[in-house]
């Protein structure tokens, strides 16, 4: 069951190119790192480290940058690559993590070696 924030965050992205991939109405992740990146963005925003609107604007920006540099039918398109880049931007801008550390964590998320354990009392 989703909290009101999670419901807002996921439904707020419905309907456009910035919308998470879905299959039969459910979020679709091709890799474990994609679901981790998705959950991490929700958890950090919910905990108040950044506003969801900041993340959404960063996601729109990263998608627009990709679209400017690529053909829209380019098979290299990966929604969650843009998601992860947007997350990295807002995390860096929030001062939550140093730039070098952010790059390391992003690489670990992609590799599946990052243990994403966020505890409520740590947030």
PDB file of C-alpha atoms in Angstrom:
ATOM      1  CA  UNK A   1       0.000   0.000   0.000  1.00  0.00           C
ATOM      2  CA  UNK A   2       1.289   3.442  -0.922  1.00  0.00           C
ATOM      3  CA  UNK A   3       1.391   6.438   1.367  1.00  0.00           C
ATOM      4  CA  UNK A   4      -0.255   9.645   0.154  1.00  0.00           C
ATOM      5  CA  UNK A   5       3.181  11.022  -0.791  1.00  0.00           C
ATOM      6  CA  UNK A   6       4.140   7.912  -2.791  1.00  0.00           C
ATOM      7  CA  UNK A   7       0.785   7.967  -4.553  1.00  0.00           C
ATOM      8  CA  UNK A   8       1.261  11.655  -5.392  1.00  0.00           C
ATOM      9  CA  UNK A   9       4.829  11.116  -6.582  1.00  0.00           C
ATOM     10  CA  UNK A  10       4.034   8.201  -8.876  1.00  0.00           C
ATOM     11  CA  UNK A  11       0.748   9.533 -10.260  1.00  0.00           C
ATOM     12  CA  UNK A  12       2.298  12.973 -10.771  1.00  0.00           C
ATOM     13  CA  UNK A  13       4.542  11.435 -13.431  1.00  0.00           C
ATOM     14  CA  UNK A  14       1.783   9.775 -15.468  1.00  0.00           C
ATOM     15  CA  UNK A  15       1.056  10.632 -19.043  1.00  0.00           C
ATOM     16  CA  UNK A  16       4.216  11.912 -20.690  1.00  0.00           C
ATOM     17  CA  UNK A  17       7.713  10.942 -21.753  1.00  0.00           C
ATOM     18  CA  UNK A  18       8.737  11.652 -18.154  1.00  0.00           C
ATOM     19  CA  UNK A  19       6.335   8.937 -16.991  1.00  0.00           C
ATOM     20  CA  UNK A  20       7.787   5.718 -15.537  1.00  0.00           C
ATOM     21  CA  UNK A  21       7.493   2.672 -17.829  1.00  0.00           C
ATOM     22  CA  UNK A  22       4.465   0.545 -17.030  1.00  0.00           C
ATOM     23  CA  UNK A  23       3.112  -2.848 -18.006  1.00  0.00           C
ATOM     24  CA  UNK A  24      -0.566  -3.573 -17.339  1.00  0.00           C
ATOM     25  CA  UNK A  25      -0.664  -0.448 -15.193  1.00  0.00           C
ATOM     26  CA  UNK A  26       2.192  -1.508 -12.896  1.00  0.00           C
ATOM     27  CA  UNK A  27       5.637   0.022 -12.740  1.00  0.00           C
ATOM     28  CA  UNK A  28       8.065  -1.907 -14.900  1.00  0.00           C
ATOM     29  CA  UNK A  29      11.740  -2.319 -14.037  1.00  0.00           C
ATOM     30  CA  UNK A  30      14.124  -4.213 -16.324  1.00  0.00           C
ATOM     31  CA  UNK A  31      16.886  -4.331 -13.719  1.00  0.00           C
ATOM     32  CA  UNK A  32      17.139  -4.339  -9.942  1.00  0.00           C
ATOM     33  CA  UNK A  33      19.102  -1.065  -9.994  1.00  0.00           C
ATOM     34  CA  UNK A  34      16.146   0.668 -11.661  1.00  0.00           C
ATOM     35  CA  UNK A  35      13.780  -0.223  -8.831  1.00  0.00           C
ATOM     36  CA  UNK A  36      16.412   0.805  -6.285  1.00  0.00           C
ATOM     37  CA  UNK A  37      16.885   4.186  -7.955  1.00  0.00           C
ATOM     38  CA  UNK A  38      13.110   4.658  -8.069  1.00  0.00           C
ATOM     39  CA  UNK A  39      12.687   3.786  -4.386  1.00  0.00           C
ATOM     40  CA  UNK A  40      15.666   5.856  -3.299  1.00  0.00           C
ATOM     41  CA  UNK A  41      14.293   8.987  -4.982  1.00  0.00           C
ATOM     42  CA  UNK A  42      10.919   8.493  -3.288  1.00  0.00           C
ATOM     43  CA  UNK A  43      12.473   7.794   0.116  1.00  0.00           C
ATOM     44  CA  UNK A  44      14.834  10.784   0.065  1.00  0.00           C
ATOM     45  CA  UNK A  45      12.134  13.188  -1.075  1.00  0.00           C
ATOM     46  CA  UNK A  46       9.632  11.815   1.419  1.00  0.00           C
ATOM     47  CA  UNK A  47      12.230  12.276   4.173  1.00  0.00           C
ATOM     48  CA  UNK A  48      12.598  15.944   3.194  1.00  0.00           C
ATOM     49  CA  UNK A  49      16.055  15.939   1.621  1.00  0.00           C
ATOM     50  CA  UNK A  50      14.612  17.593  -1.489  1.00  0.00           C
ATOM     51  CA  UNK A  51      11.202  18.572  -2.784  1.00  0.00           C
ATOM     52  CA  UNK A  52       9.585  16.193  -5.249  1.00  0.00           C
ATOM     53  CA  UNK A  53       9.081  19.138  -7.625  1.00  0.00           C
ATOM     54  CA  UNK A  54      12.887  19.647  -7.705  1.00  0.00           C
ATOM     55  CA  UNK A  55      13.351  16.029  -8.688  1.00  0.00           C
ATOM     56  CA  UNK A  56      10.603  16.184 -11.289  1.00  0.00           C
ATOM     57  CA  UNK A  57      12.151  19.286 -12.886  1.00  0.00           C
ATOM     58  CA  UNK A  58      15.593  17.625 -12.919  1.00  0.00           C
ATOM     59  CA  UNK A  59      14.063  14.556 -14.577  1.00  0.00           C
ATOM     60  CA  UNK A  60      12.368  16.688 -17.231  1.00  0.00           C
ATOM     61  CA  UNK A  61      15.698  18.453 -17.821  1.00  0.00           C
ATOM     62  CA  UNK A  62      17.678  15.216 -18.197  1.00  0.00           C
ATOM     63  CA  UNK A  63      15.076  13.793 -20.589  1.00  0.00           C
ATOM     64  CA  UNK A  64      15.134  16.997 -22.674  1.00  0.00           C
ATOM     65  CA  UNK A  65      18.943  16.868 -22.827  1.00  0.00           C
ATOM     66  CA  UNK A  66      18.815  13.278 -24.069  1.00  0.00           C
ATOM     67  CA  UNK A  67      16.169  14.148 -26.649  1.00  0.00           C
ATOM     68  CA  UNK A  68      18.273  17.051 -27.948  1.00  0.00           C
ATOM     69  CA  UNK A  69      21.292  14.782 -28.397  1.00  0.00           C
ATOM     70  CA  UNK A  70      19.493  11.707 -29.795  1.00  0.00           C
ATOM     71  CA  UNK A  71      16.778  10.607 -32.185  1.00  0.00           C
ATOM     72  CA  UNK A  72      13.539   9.825 -30.344  1.00  0.00           C
ATOM     73  CA  UNK A  73      13.569   6.243 -31.627  1.00  0.00           C
ATOM     74  CA  UNK A  74      17.198   5.694 -30.573  1.00  0.00           C
ATOM     75  CA  UNK A  75      17.365   2.234 -28.945  1.00  0.00           C
ATOM     76  CA  UNK A  76      19.844   3.472 -26.345  1.00  0.00           C
ATOM     77  CA  UNK A  77      16.966   5.271 -24.560  1.00  0.00           C
ATOM     78  CA  UNK A  78      16.610   4.168 -20.950  1.00  0.00           C
ATOM     79  CA  UNK A  79      14.135   6.011 -18.761  1.00  0.00           C
ATOM     80  CA  UNK A  80      15.878   5.006 -15.543  1.00  0.00           C
ATOM     81  CA  UNK A  81      19.261   6.232 -16.767  1.00  0.00           C
ATOM     82  CA  UNK A  82      17.602   9.676 -16.924  1.00  0.00           C
ATOM     83  CA  UNK A  83      15.957   9.035 -13.541  1.00  0.00           C
ATOM     84  CA  UNK A  84      19.297   8.178 -11.957  1.00  0.00           C
ATOM     85  CA  UNK A  85      20.964  11.228 -13.483  1.00  0.00           C
ATOM     86  CA  UNK A  86      18.163  13.446 -12.142  1.00  0.00           C
ATOM     87  CA  UNK A  87      18.519  11.861  -8.709  1.00  0.00           C
ATOM     88  CA  UNK A  88      22.258  12.484  -8.778  1.00  0.00           C
ATOM     89  CA  UNK A  89      21.638  16.151  -9.654  1.00  0.00           C
ATOM     90  CA  UNK A  90      19.187  16.820  -6.829  1.00  0.00           C
ATOM     91  CA  UNK A  91      21.277  14.908  -4.296  1.00  0.00           C
ATOM     92  CA  UNK A  92      24.370  16.917  -5.238  1.00  0.00           C
ATOM     93  CA  UNK A  93      22.435  20.201  -5.166  1.00  0.00           C
ATOM     94  CA  UNK A  94      20.940  19.383  -1.765  1.00  0.00           C
ATOM     95  CA  UNK A  95      24.420  18.967  -0.270  1.00  0.00           C
ATOM     96  CA  UNK A  96      23.366  15.574   1.051  1.00  0.00           C
ATOM     97  CA  UNK A  97      26.388  13.894  -0.488  1.00  0.00           C
ATOM     98  CA  UNK A  98      29.682  15.093  -1.998  1.00  0.00           C
ATOM     99  CA  UNK A  99      30.029  14.994  -5.789  1.00  0.00           C
ATOM    100  CA  UNK A 100      32.704  12.305  -5.720  1.00  0.00           C
ATOM    101  CA  UNK A 101      30.678  10.142  -3.360  1.00  0.00           C
ATOM    102  CA  UNK A 102      27.548  10.642  -5.484  1.00  0.00           C
ATOM    103  CA  UNK A 103      29.370   9.371  -8.568  1.00  0.00           C
ATOM    104  CA  UNK A 104      30.535   6.303  -6.632  1.00  0.00           C
ATOM    105  CA  UNK A 105      27.021   5.553  -5.349  1.00  0.00           C
ATOM    106  CA  UNK A 106      25.473   5.971  -8.801  1.00  0.00           C
ATOM    107  CA  UNK A 107      27.970   3.456 -10.194  1.00  0.00           C
ATOM    108  CA  UNK A 108      27.184   1.053  -7.335  1.00  0.00           C
ATOM    109  CA  UNK A 109      23.430   1.366  -7.958  1.00  0.00           C
ATOM    110  CA  UNK A 110      23.919   0.536 -11.656  1.00  0.00           C
ATOM    111  CA  UNK A 111      26.101  -2.456 -10.780  1.00  0.00           C
ATOM    112  CA  UNK A 112      23.630  -3.684  -8.178  1.00  0.00           C
ATOM    113  CA  UNK A 113      26.253  -3.625  -5.444  1.00  0.00           C
ATOM    114  CA  UNK A 114      24.808  -0.690  -3.490  1.00  0.00           C
ATOM    115  CA  UNK A 115      22.942  -1.850  -0.419  1.00  0.00           C
ATOM    116  CA  UNK A 116      20.121   0.655  -0.325  1.00  0.00           C
ATOM    117  CA  UNK A 117      19.107   0.483   3.304  1.00  0.00           C
ATOM    118  CA  UNK A 118      17.346   3.612   4.452  1.00  0.00           C
ATOM    119  CA  UNK A 119      16.146   3.487   8.033  1.00  0.00           C
ATOM    120  CA  UNK A 120      13.364   5.773   9.143  1.00  0.00           C
ATOM    121  CA  UNK A 121      15.260   6.994  12.204  1.00  0.00           C
ATOM    122  CA  UNK A 122      18.312   7.772  10.016  1.00  0.00           C
ATOM    123  CA  UNK A 123      16.194  10.062   7.859  1.00  0.00           C
TER     124      UNK A 123
END
